[in-house]
């Protein structure tokens, strides 16, 4: 849960594990070059996601016969299908991948078990929903669907009945309905198949919505679980808005409420939620637009989001590396690192900018910085020019990597590794090369030091970034290896970095400088621990603190010469 500007975003908002699992499967297939990919029905009920998948040749069909290319892959979506349809799909001659949510499969097993023992089945859910249709297929023809207590009262008496739930049903509605059915049956088995993520989402929603003046529910208009979440909030908050994107909101809707709570359905990607939350917060800041603090904050936000701040952080790291290498301070090389990192960072922001006009202007600035960096690299020799060109090309083509259809670009952790190498090239290797020190031990140390610091920076930023939904594949370390492995890897790197600095200090090797860097390393450890224990949305504040480590190291390195 994150709170800013009296706007709270639910910790449980966004993709549930079942949806993530299904999306991971189709993206893994796409990355492996298995195309075209067909899903039996929309993978999830969210237009933004389905549009993005369609761009990757992942399309929805209702029946295997509709597949234009029989050499493609069929994916059974998270909602699951009936056993009869499953048999038909698996015998169609195409490669079939089952992405049914494990919790939905559990509901299948529960229904099937009691149906074989002669029980009738009552499903509490939305008739006609894809998951419910699949559940009915396991009832052996003795199943009925009710939406809640009112429809349950109209049911006849049962000899033996098993009451189950659609996995995203409101739990209180399920139990209330089950009690009515229980009174009508000689034997009644109540099987609560509401999934735990749904329970957690509903519990958090109840706790936070009742204290909010406005609740914004983000998700597809055709998503049953999102609509149910909005309905749940209706009785808890004075006003509830169900939207798909931030473009549906008006400033006056979010300026008057004192407290705003934002939540989302299980099929809503986090990057959509983040955009809504950021828009609401930015809009609410305009209430204080005449206050100097608001103006200052707005200017700082623009400075960070324009990539200027990151570029100056690269300059600071370059200065530190120069000191480690024993090279003199060279303002030309400091300027190169600024231009190089600015162009790499800003181009992706420009291409992701929702405003076409602003995006084009930022892209023009990025290209100008890129040309200037390449011009400076050319003066240092063709080897430096080619290296700079390679890293810049990798950064510029990254947003279009799927169009290139290269398996290398989908290799686990590619983005974080290439980012670290690019920074190490500009901030550490090039200064040493320019001063005739490319193969010194101090240079190797500086390159290693810069690469590790930037890798940890990239992973930490990516850990809570808008792309945490895995919607763009597994190019970042976090997306490729998950939370636990990422935390373990970064912990090992922090330990290695600290160990190397401590060993150099004890040798002693530039003890004053290394000692100051060890002090700065405490800040790096702090921000890593903080942001890995606080699952926040990527924000200006986060970038300020994470990139701030380079400025702290620069200050400490500068002070070391006076000690």
Coordinates of C-alpha atoms in Angstrom, one line a residue:
X1 CA 0.0 0.0 0.0
X2 CA 1.4 3.4 -1.0
X3 CA 0.1 6.8 0.2
X4 CA 0.8 10.2 -1.2
X5 CA -1.3 13.3 -1.6
X6 CA -4.0 11.5 0.5
X7 CA -4.2 8.9 -2.3
X8 CA -3.9 5.3 -1.3
X9 CA -3.2 2.5 -3.8
X10 CA -4.2 -1.0 -2.7
X11 CA -1.3 -3.4 -2.2
X12 CA -3.4 -6.2 -3.6
X13 CA -4.4 -4.3 -6.8
X14 CA -3.4 -5.8 -10.1
X15 CA -2.7 -9.2 -11.6
X16 CA -3.5 -12.2 -9.4
X17 CA -1.0 -15.1 -9.6
X18 CA -3.3 -17.0 -12.0
X19 CA -3.4 -14.2 -14.5
X20 CA 0.4 -13.6 -14.2
X21 CA 1.0 -17.3 -14.8
X22 CA -1.1 -17.3 -18.0
X23 CA 0.5 -14.2 -19.3
X24 CA 4.0 -15.6 -18.5
X25 CA 3.2 -18.7 -20.5
X26 CA 2.2 -16.9 -23.7
X27 CA 5.1 -14.5 -23.5
X28 CA 7.5 -17.4 -23.0
X29 CA 6.0 -19.0 -26.1
X30 CA 6.3 -15.8 -28.0
X31 CA 9.9 -15.3 -26.9
X32 CA 10.7 -18.8 -28.0
X33 CA 9.5 -18.0 -31.5
X34 CA 6.4 -20.2 -31.4
X35 CA 4.0 -18.1 -33.5
X36 CA 1.2 -17.5 -34.1
X37 CA -0.2 -18.0 -30.7
X38 CA -4.0 -18.4 -30.2
X39 CA -5.8 -18.2 -26.9
X40 CA -9.2 -19.9 -26.4
X41 CA -11.1 -16.7 -25.7
X42 CA -9.5 -13.5 -24.5
X43 CA -6.6 -14.3 -22.2
X44 CA -7.9 -11.8 -19.6
X45 CA -10.7 -9.2 -19.7
X46 CA -8.6 -6.1 -20.2
X47 CA -8.4 -4.2 -23.5
X48 CA -5.0 -2.7 -22.8
X49 CA -3.5 -6.1 -22.3
X50 CA -5.2 -7.8 -25.2
X51 CA -4.2 -5.0 -27.5
X52 CA -0.5 -5.4 -26.4
X53 CA -0.7 -9.2 -26.9
X54 CA -2.3 -8.8 -30.3
X55 CA 0.8 -6.7 -31.3
X56 CA 2.9 -9.7 -30.5
X57 CA 0.7 -12.0 -32.7
X58 CA -1.1 -13.4 -29.7
X59 CA -4.8 -13.4 -30.7
X60 CA -8.1 -14.7 -29.3
X61 CA -10.3 -17.3 -31.0
X62 CA -13.3 -19.2 -29.8
X63 CA -12.6 -22.6 -31.4
X64 CA -9.5 -24.4 -32.8
X65 CA -11.1 -24.4 -36.2
X66 CA -10.8 -20.6 -36.3
X67 CA -7.0 -20.8 -36.2
X68 CA -5.7 -19.6 -39.6
X69 CA -2.3 -21.3 -39.1
X70 CA -2.6 -24.8 -37.8
X71 CA 1.2 -24.8 -37.0
X72 CA 0.6 -22.3 -34.3
X73 CA 0.0 -22.8 -30.5
X74 CA -3.3 -23.0 -28.7
X75 CA -3.4 -21.7 -25.1
X76 CA -6.1 -22.5 -22.7
X77 CA -6.6 -19.4 -20.7
X78 CA -6.7 -19.0 -16.9
X79 CA -10.5 -19.3 -16.7
X80 CA -10.3 -23.0 -17.8
X81 CA -12.7 -24.9 -20.1
X82 CA -15.1 -27.8 -19.8
X83 CA -13.6 -31.4 -19.9
X84 CA -15.5 -32.0 -23.2
X85 CA -14.0 -28.9 -24.8
X86 CA -10.6 -29.8 -23.4
X87 CA -10.7 -33.1 -25.1
X88 CA -11.7 -31.5 -28.4
X89 CA -8.9 -28.9 -28.1
X90 CA -6.2 -31.5 -27.3
X91 CA -7.2 -33.6 -30.3
X92 CA -7.2 -30.8 -32.8
X93 CA -3.7 -31.5 -34.0
X94 CA -2.1 -28.2 -32.8
X95 CA 0.3 -27.8 -29.9
X96 CA -1.7 -27.0 -26.8
X97 CA -0.6 -25.3 -23.6
X98 CA -2.8 -25.3 -20.6
X99 CA -2.7 -22.0 -18.6
X100 CA -5.7 -22.7 -16.5
X101 CA -5.3 -21.1 -13.0
X102 CA -4.3 -23.8 -10.4
X103 CA -7.0 -22.5 -8.1
X104 CA -9.6 -22.9 -10.9
X105 CA -8.3 -26.5 -11.4
X106 CA -8.8 -27.1 -7.7
X107 CA -12.5 -26.0 -8.1
X108 CA -12.8 -28.5 -11.0
X109 CA -11.4 -31.3 -8.8
X110 CA -13.8 -30.4 -6.0
X111 CA -16.9 -30.4 -8.3
X112 CA -15.8 -33.6 -10.1
X113 CA -15.2 -35.5 -6.8
X114 CA -18.7 -34.8 -5.4
X115 CA -20.4 -35.2 -8.8
X116 CA -19.0 -38.7 -9.0
X117 CA -20.6 -39.4 -5.6
X118 CA -24.0 -38.4 -6.9
X119 CA -24.1 -34.8 -5.6
X120 CA -25.8 -32.0 -7.5
X121 CA -23.7 -28.9 -7.8
X122 CA -24.8 -25.3 -7.2
X123 CA -22.2 -22.7 -8.4
X124 CA -22.4 -19.3 -6.9
X125 CA -21.2 -17.0 -9.7
X126 CA -22.0 -15.2 -12.9
X127 CA -23.9 -17.3 -15.4
X128 CA -22.2 -17.1 -18.8
X129 CA -18.8 -16.2 -17.4
X130 CA -16.0 -18.3 -19.0
X131 CA -14.9 -19.7 -15.6
X132 CA -18.4 -20.7 -14.6
X133 CA -19.0 -22.4 -18.0
X134 CA -15.9 -24.4 -17.4
X135 CA -17.0 -25.3 -13.8
X136 CA -20.4 -26.5 -15.1
X137 CA -18.7 -29.0 -17.4
X138 CA -17.5 -31.0 -14.3
X139 CA -21.0 -31.3 -12.7
X140 CA -21.9 -34.4 -14.9
X141 CA -25.0 -32.5 -16.1
X142 CA -26.4 -31.9 -12.6
X143 CA -25.2 -28.3 -12.1
X144 CA -27.0 -25.0 -11.7
X145 CA -25.7 -21.4 -11.4
X146 CA -27.0 -18.8 -9.0
X147 CA -25.8 -15.2 -8.6
X148 CA -26.7 -14.9 -5.0
X149 CA -29.3 -15.4 -2.2
X150 CA -32.3 -14.3 -4.2
X151 CA -31.8 -16.8 -7.0
X152 CA -30.9 -19.5 -4.4
X153 CA -34.3 -19.1 -2.7
X154 CA -36.0 -20.1 -6.0
X155 CA -34.1 -23.5 -6.2
X156 CA -35.9 -26.8 -5.5
X157 CA -35.0 -29.1 -2.7
X158 CA -31.9 -31.3 -3.1
X159 CA -31.1 -34.8 -1.9
X160 CA -27.3 -34.2 -1.9
X161 CA -25.8 -31.0 -3.1
X162 CA -22.3 -29.5 -3.2
X163 CA -22.2 -25.7 -3.1
X164 CA -19.1 -24.1 -4.8
X165 CA -18.1 -20.7 -5.8
X166 CA -16.7 -18.9 -8.8
X167 CA -13.1 -18.2 -7.6
X168 CA -13.6 -14.4 -7.8
X169 CA -16.9 -14.3 -6.0
X170 CA -17.5 -12.2 -2.9
X171 CA -17.0 -14.5 0.0
X172 CA -19.9 -13.1 2.1
X173 CA -22.3 -13.6 -0.8
X174 CA -21.1 -17.2 -1.2
X175 CA -21.7 -18.1 2.5
X176 CA -25.1 -16.3 2.6
X177 CA -26.2 -18.2 -0.5
X178 CA -24.8 -21.5 0.8
X179 CA -26.8 -21.2 4.0
X180 CA -30.0 -20.8 2.0
X181 CA -29.2 -23.9 -0.1
X182 CA -28.2 -25.9 3.0
X183 CA -31.8 -25.4 4.4
X184 CA -33.2 -27.0 1.2
X185 CA -31.0 -30.1 1.2
X186 CA -30.9 -33.4 3.1
X187 CA -27.1 -33.4 2.7
X188 CA -25.2 -30.3 1.9
X189 CA -21.4 -29.9 1.3
X190 CA -20.2 -26.3 1.3
X191 CA -17.0 -26.0 -0.7
X192 CA -15.5 -22.6 -0.5
X193 CA -13.5 -22.2 -3.7
X194 CA -13.1 -18.5 -3.5
X195 CA -9.3 -18.0 -4.2
X196 CA -7.0 -16.5 -1.5
X197 CA -5.9 -13.5 -3.7
X198 CA -9.6 -12.6 -4.1
X199 CA -10.1 -12.9 -0.3
X200 CA -7.1 -10.7 0.3
X201 CA -8.2 -8.1 -2.3
X202 CA -11.7 -7.9 -0.8
X203 CA -10.5 -7.7 2.8
X204 CA -8.2 -4.8 1.9
X205 CA -10.9 -3.1 -0.1
X206 CA -13.4 -3.2 2.8
X207 CA -10.8 -1.9 5.2
X208 CA -9.7 1.0 3.1
X209 CA -12.8 1.9 1.0
X210 CA -14.9 2.7 4.1
X211 CA -12.4 5.4 5.1
X212 CA -12.2 7.0 1.6
X213 CA -14.3 9.8 0.1
X214 CA -13.7 8.5 -3.4
X215 CA -12.8 5.0 -4.6
X216 CA -11.4 4.5 -8.1
X217 CA -11.6 0.9 -9.3
X218 CA -9.4 0.3 -12.3
X219 CA -10.1 -2.5 -14.8
X220 CA -11.9 -3.7 -17.8
X221 CA -15.6 -2.9 -18.1
X222 CA -16.2 -6.5 -19.1
X223 CA -14.1 -7.9 -16.2
X224 CA -16.5 -9.7 -13.8
X225 CA -14.1 -9.5 -10.8
X226 CA -13.5 -5.8 -11.4
X227 CA -17.2 -5.1 -11.6
X228 CA -17.7 -7.1 -8.4
X229 CA -15.0 -5.1 -6.7
X230 CA -16.7 -1.8 -7.8
X231 CA -20.0 -3.1 -6.5
X232 CA -18.4 -4.0 -3.2
X233 CA -17.2 -0.5 -2.8
X234 CA -20.6 1.1 -3.6
X235 CA -21.8 0.3 -0.1
X236 CA -18.6 1.5 1.6
X237 CA -17.7 4.9 0.1
X238 CA -19.7 8.0 -0.8
X239 CA -18.6 7.8 -4.5
X240 CA -17.1 5.0 -6.6
X241 CA -15.7 5.3 -10.2
X242 CA -15.0 2.3 -12.3
X243 CA -12.6 3.2 -15.1
X244 CA -10.3 1.5 -17.5
X245 CA -7.6 4.2 -17.9
X246 CA -6.8 7.6 -16.5
X247 CA -8.2 9.3 -19.6
X248 CA -11.7 8.7 -18.3
X249 CA -11.1 10.9 -15.2
X250 CA -11.8 14.6 -15.0
X251 CA -9.8 16.9 -12.7
X252 CA -12.8 18.0 -10.7
X253 CA -13.6 14.4 -9.8
X254 CA -10.3 14.0 -7.9
X255 CA -9.7 17.5 -6.5
X256 CA -12.6 17.7 -4.1
X257 CA -12.4 14.4 -2.2
X258 CA -10.1 14.5 0.9
X259 CA -9.1 10.8 0.8
X260 CA -9.0 8.7 -2.4
X261 CA -8.5 4.9 -2.5
X262 CA -7.4 3.2 -5.7
X263 CA -7.8 -0.5 -6.3
X264 CA -8.1 -2.8 -9.3
X265 CA -9.3 -6.1 -10.5
X266 CA -7.2 -9.2 -10.9
X267 CA -7.0 -8.7 -14.7
X268 CA -5.6 -5.1 -14.5
X269 CA -1.9 -4.6 -15.2
X270 CA 0.0 -2.6 -12.7
X271 CA 1.3 -0.2 -15.3
X272 CA -2.3 0.9 -15.9
X273 CA -2.9 1.3 -12.2
X274 CA 0.3 3.3 -11.9
X275 CA -0.7 5.7 -14.6
X276 CA -4.0 6.3 -12.9
X277 CA -2.4 6.8 -9.5
X278 CA 0.2 9.2 -10.9
X279 CA -2.4 11.2 -12.8
X280 CA -4.6 11.6 -9.7
X281 CA -1.6 12.7 -7.6
X282 CA -0.3 15.1 -10.2
X283 CA -3.8 16.6 -10.6
X284 CA -4.2 17.0 -6.9
X285 CA -0.9 18.8 -6.6
X286 CA -2.4 21.6 -8.7
X287 CA -4.5 22.6 -5.7
X288 CA -1.3 24.2 -4.3
X289 CA 0.0 25.4 -7.7
X290 CA 0.4 28.9 -6.3
X291 CA 2.5 27.8 -3.3
X292 CA 6.3 28.0 -3.9
X293 CA 6.7 24.5 -2.5
X294 CA 4.4 23.1 -5.1
X295 CA 6.2 25.0 -7.8
X296 CA 9.5 23.7 -6.6
X297 CA 8.3 20.2 -6.4
X298 CA 6.8 20.5 -9.9
X299 CA 10.1 21.7 -11.3
X300 CA 12.0 18.9 -9.6
X301 CA 9.6 16.3 -11.0
X302 CA 10.2 17.7 -14.5
X303 CA 14.0 17.7 -13.9
X304 CA 13.9 14.0 -12.9
X305 CA 11.5 12.8 -15.5
X306 CA 13.3 14.5 -18.3
X307 CA 16.4 12.3 -17.4
X308 CA 18.6 15.3 -16.6
X309 CA 18.9 14.1 -13.0
X310 CA 20.0 10.6 -14.1
X311 CA 22.5 12.2 -16.5
X312 CA 24.1 14.2 -13.7
X313 CA 24.2 11.1 -11.6
X314 CA 26.3 9.5 -14.3
X315 CA 28.6 12.4 -14.3
X316 CA 29.0 12.0 -10.5
X317 CA 29.8 8.3 -11.0
X318 CA 32.3 9.2 -13.7
X319 CA 34.1 11.5 -11.3
X320 CA 34.3 8.7 -8.6
X321 CA 35.7 6.3 -11.2
X322 CA 38.3 8.8 -12.3
X323 CA 39.5 9.1 -8.7
X324 CA 39.7 5.3 -8.4
X325 CA 41.7 5.0 -11.6
X326 CA 44.1 7.8 -10.7
X327 CA 43.0 9.7 -13.8
X328 CA 42.8 13.5 -13.7
X329 CA 39.4 15.1 -13.8
X330 CA 38.5 15.6 -17.4
X331 CA 35.4 17.8 -18.1
X332 CA 35.2 16.5 -21.7
X333 CA 34.7 13.0 -20.5
X334 CA 32.3 14.1 -17.8
X335 CA 30.3 15.8 -20.5
X336 CA 30.4 12.7 -22.6
X337 CA 29.0 10.5 -19.8
X338 CA 26.2 13.1 -19.3
X339 CA 25.2 13.0 -23.0
X340 CA 25.6 9.3 -23.3
X341 CA 23.4 8.3 -20.3
X342 CA 20.9 11.1 -21.0
X343 CA 20.3 9.9 -24.5
X344 CA 20.0 6.2 -23.4
X345 CA 17.6 7.1 -20.6
X346 CA 15.5 9.7 -22.2
X347 CA 14.8 7.9 -25.5
X348 CA 12.7 5.2 -23.7
X349 CA 10.8 7.8 -21.7
X350 CA 10.1 9.7 -24.9
X351 CA 8.7 6.7 -26.7
X352 CA 6.5 5.8 -23.7
X353 CA 5.2 9.3 -23.3
X354 CA 1.4 9.3 -23.6
X355 CA 1.4 12.8 -25.2
X356 CA 2.5 12.5 -28.9
X357 CA 3.7 16.1 -29.0
X358 CA 5.7 15.9 -25.8
X359 CA 7.1 12.5 -26.8
X360 CA 8.3 13.8 -30.2
X361 CA 10.0 16.8 -28.6
X362 CA 11.7 14.6 -26.0
X363 CA 12.8 12.2 -28.7
X364 CA 14.3 15.0 -30.7
X365 CA 16.3 16.1 -27.7
X366 CA 17.4 12.5 -27.1
X367 CA 18.6 12.1 -30.7
X368 CA 20.5 15.4 -30.5
X369 CA 22.3 14.3 -27.3
X370 CA 23.0 10.9 -29.0
X371 CA 24.6 12.6 -32.0
X372 CA 26.7 14.8 -29.7
X373 CA 27.9 11.8 -27.7
X374 CA 28.8 9.9 -30.9
X375 CA 30.7 12.9 -32.2
X376 CA 32.7 13.1 -29.0
X377 CA 33.3 9.3 -29.1
X378 CA 34.6 9.6 -32.7
X379 CA 37.4 12.0 -31.6
X380 CA 38.7 9.3 -29.2
X381 CA 39.1 6.7 -31.9
X382 CA 37.1 4.2 -34.0
X383 CA 37.1 1.6 -31.2
X384 CA 35.5 4.0 -28.8
X385 CA 33.0 5.2 -31.5
X386 CA 31.9 1.6 -32.3
X387 CA 31.4 0.7 -28.6
X388 CA 29.4 3.9 -28.0
X389 CA 27.4 3.2 -31.1
X390 CA 26.7 -0.4 -30.0
X391 CA 25.4 0.7 -26.6
X392 CA 23.4 3.6 -27.9
X393 CA 21.8 1.4 -30.6
X394 CA 20.9 -1.2 -28.0
X395 CA 19.2 1.5 -25.9
X396 CA 17.4 3.1 -28.9
X397 CA 16.1 -0.2 -30.3
X398 CA 15.1 -1.6 -26.9
X399 CA 11.4 -0.4 -27.2
X400 CA 11.2 -2.2 -30.6
X401 CA 13.0 -5.4 -29.5
X402 CA 9.9 -7.6 -30.2
X403 CA 9.8 -6.5 -33.8
X404 CA 13.4 -7.5 -34.2
X405 CA 12.4 -11.1 -33.3
X406 CA 15.8 -11.7 -31.6
X407 CA 16.0 -14.4 -28.9
X408 CA 19.1 -12.6 -27.5
X409 CA 16.9 -9.6 -26.6
X410 CA 14.7 -11.8 -24.5
X411 CA 17.6 -13.4 -22.6
X412 CA 16.9 -13.2 -18.8
X413 CA 18.2 -10.0 -17.3
X414 CA 19.3 -8.5 -20.6
X415 CA 18.1 -5.0 -19.9
X416 CA 19.8 -4.7 -16.5
X417 CA 23.0 -6.3 -17.7
X418 CA 23.3 -4.1 -20.8
X419 CA 22.4 -1.0 -18.7
X420 CA 25.2 -1.8 -16.2
X421 CA 27.7 -2.4 -19.0
X422 CA 26.7 0.8 -20.8
X423 CA 27.2 2.9 -17.7
X424 CA 30.5 1.1 -16.9
X425 CA 31.8 1.9 -20.4
X426 CA 31.0 5.6 -20.2
X427 CA 31.7 6.2 -16.5
X428 CA 34.8 4.0 -15.9
X429 CA 36.4 2.4 -19.0
X430 CA 36.4 5.4 -21.3
X431 CA 38.1 7.8 -18.8
X432 CA 40.8 5.2 -18.2
X433 CA 41.2 4.6 -21.9
X434 CA 41.5 8.3 -22.7
X435 CA 44.3 8.6 -20.2
X436 CA 46.2 5.5 -21.3
X437 CA 45.1 3.4 -18.4
X438 CA 42.7 0.8 -20.0
X439 CA 44.3 -2.3 -18.5
X440 CA 45.4 -1.1 -15.1
X441 CA 44.2 -3.0 -12.0
X442 CA 42.6 0.2 -10.8
X443 CA 40.7 0.4 -14.1
X444 CA 39.3 -3.1 -13.7
X445 CA 38.3 -2.2 -10.2
X446 CA 36.5 1.0 -11.3
X447 CA 34.7 -0.9 -14.1
X448 CA 33.6 -3.6 -11.7
X449 CA 32.6 -1.1 -9.1
X450 CA 30.5 1.0 -11.6
X451 CA 28.9 -2.1 -13.2
X452 CA 27.8 -3.5 -9.8
X453 CA 26.4 -0.2 -8.6
X454 CA 24.4 0.4 -11.8
X455 CA 23.2 -3.1 -11.9
X456 CA 21.8 -2.8 -8.4
X457 CA 20.3 0.5 -9.3
X458 CA 18.6 -0.9 -12.4
X459 CA 17.3 -3.9 -10.6
X460 CA 16.0 -1.9 -7.6
X461 CA 14.2 0.6 -9.9
X462 CA 12.8 -2.3 -12.0
X463 CA 11.6 -4.1 -8.9
X464 CA 8.8 -1.7 -8.4
X465 CA 8.5 -0.2 -11.8
X466 CA 5.4 0.0 -14.0
X467 CA 6.5 -3.0 -16.0
X468 CA 6.3 -5.4 -13.0
X469 CA 3.5 -7.2 -14.7
X470 CA 5.9 -9.1 -17.0
X471 CA 4.1 -7.6 -19.9
X472 CA 7.3 -7.0 -21.9
X473 CA 8.9 -10.4 -21.4
X474 CA 11.7 -11.2 -19.1
X475 CA 14.4 -8.8 -20.1
X476 CA 14.9 -7.4 -16.6
X477 CA 16.5 -9.5 -13.8
X478 CA 13.5 -9.2 -11.5
X479 CA 11.1 -10.3 -14.2
X480 CA 13.3 -13.2 -15.2
X481 CA 14.1 -14.7 -11.8
X482 CA 11.4 -13.4 -9.4
X483 CA 11.5 -11.6 -6.1
X484 CA 13.4 -14.1 -4.0
X485 CA 16.2 -14.8 -6.5
X486 CA 16.5 -11.0 -7.2
X487 CA 16.9 -10.2 -3.5
X488 CA 19.4 -12.9 -3.0
X489 CA 21.5 -11.9 -6.0
X490 CA 21.6 -8.2 -5.0
X491 CA 22.5 -9.2 -1.4
X492 CA 25.4 -11.2 -2.7
X493 CA 26.5 -8.2 -4.9
X494 CA 26.3 -5.8 -2.0
X495 CA 28.4 -8.2 0.1
X496 CA 30.9 -8.6 -2.7
X497 CA 31.1 -4.8 -3.2
X498 CA 31.5 -4.2 0.5
X499 CA 34.1 -7.0 0.8
X500 CA 36.2 -5.6 -2.1
X501 CA 36.2 -2.1 -0.7
X502 CA 37.0 -3.4 2.8
X503 CA 39.9 -5.5 1.5
X504 CA 41.3 -2.5 -0.4
X505 CA 41.1 -0.3 2.6
X506 CA 43.0 -2.9 4.7
X507 CA 45.7 -3.4 2.2
X508 CA 45.9 -0.3 2.3
X509 CA 45.2 1.0 -1.3
X510 CA 44.1 4.7 -1.5
X511 CA 42.8 4.2 2.1
X512 CA 41.2 7.7 2.4
X513 CA 39.2 7.4 -0.9
X514 CA 38.2 3.8 -0.3
X515 CA 37.2 4.6 3.3
X516 CA 34.9 7.4 2.1
X517 CA 33.4 5.0 -0.5
X518 CA 32.8 2.5 2.2
X519 CA 30.8 5.2 4.1
X520 CA 28.9 5.9 0.9
X521 CA 28.2 2.2 0.5
X522 CA 26.1 2.3 3.7
X523 CA 23.6 4.5 1.8
X524 CA 23.5 2.0 -1.1
X525 CA 22.8 -0.8 1.4
X526 CA 20.0 1.3 3.0
X527 CA 18.2 2.2 -0.2
X528 CA 18.3 -1.4 -1.4
X529 CA 16.9 -2.7 1.8
X530 CA 14.3 0.1 2.0
X531 CA 12.9 -0.3 -1.5
X532 CA 12.9 -4.1 -1.4
X533 CA 10.8 -4.0 1.7
X534 CA 8.4 -1.3 0.4
X535 CA 6.6 -2.4 -2.7
X536 CA 6.1 1.1 -4.0
X537 CA 5.2 2.4 -7.5
X538 CA 8.2 3.7 -9.4
X539 CA 8.1 7.5 -8.7
X540 CA 10.2 10.7 -8.8
X541 CA 10.9 10.2 -5.1
X542 CA 12.2 6.7 -5.7
X543 CA 14.5 7.8 -8.5
X544 CA 15.7 10.7 -6.5
X545 CA 16.8 8.6 -3.6
X546 CA 18.2 5.7 -5.7
X547 CA 20.2 7.9 -8.1
X548 CA 21.2 10.0 -5.1
X549 CA 23.8 7.4 -4.1
X550 CA 26.0 8.6 -7.0
X551 CA 25.9 12.2 -5.8
X552 CA 26.8 11.1 -2.2
X553 CA 29.7 9.0 -3.6
X554 CA 30.9 12.0 -5.6
X555 CA 30.8 14.3 -2.6
X556 CA 32.7 11.8 -0.4
X557 CA 35.3 11.2 -3.2
X558 CA 35.8 15.0 -3.5
X559 CA 36.2 15.4 0.2
X560 CA 38.7 12.6 0.4
X561 CA 41.4 14.7 -1.1
X562 CA 41.3 17.1 1.8
X563 CA 41.6 14.4 4.4

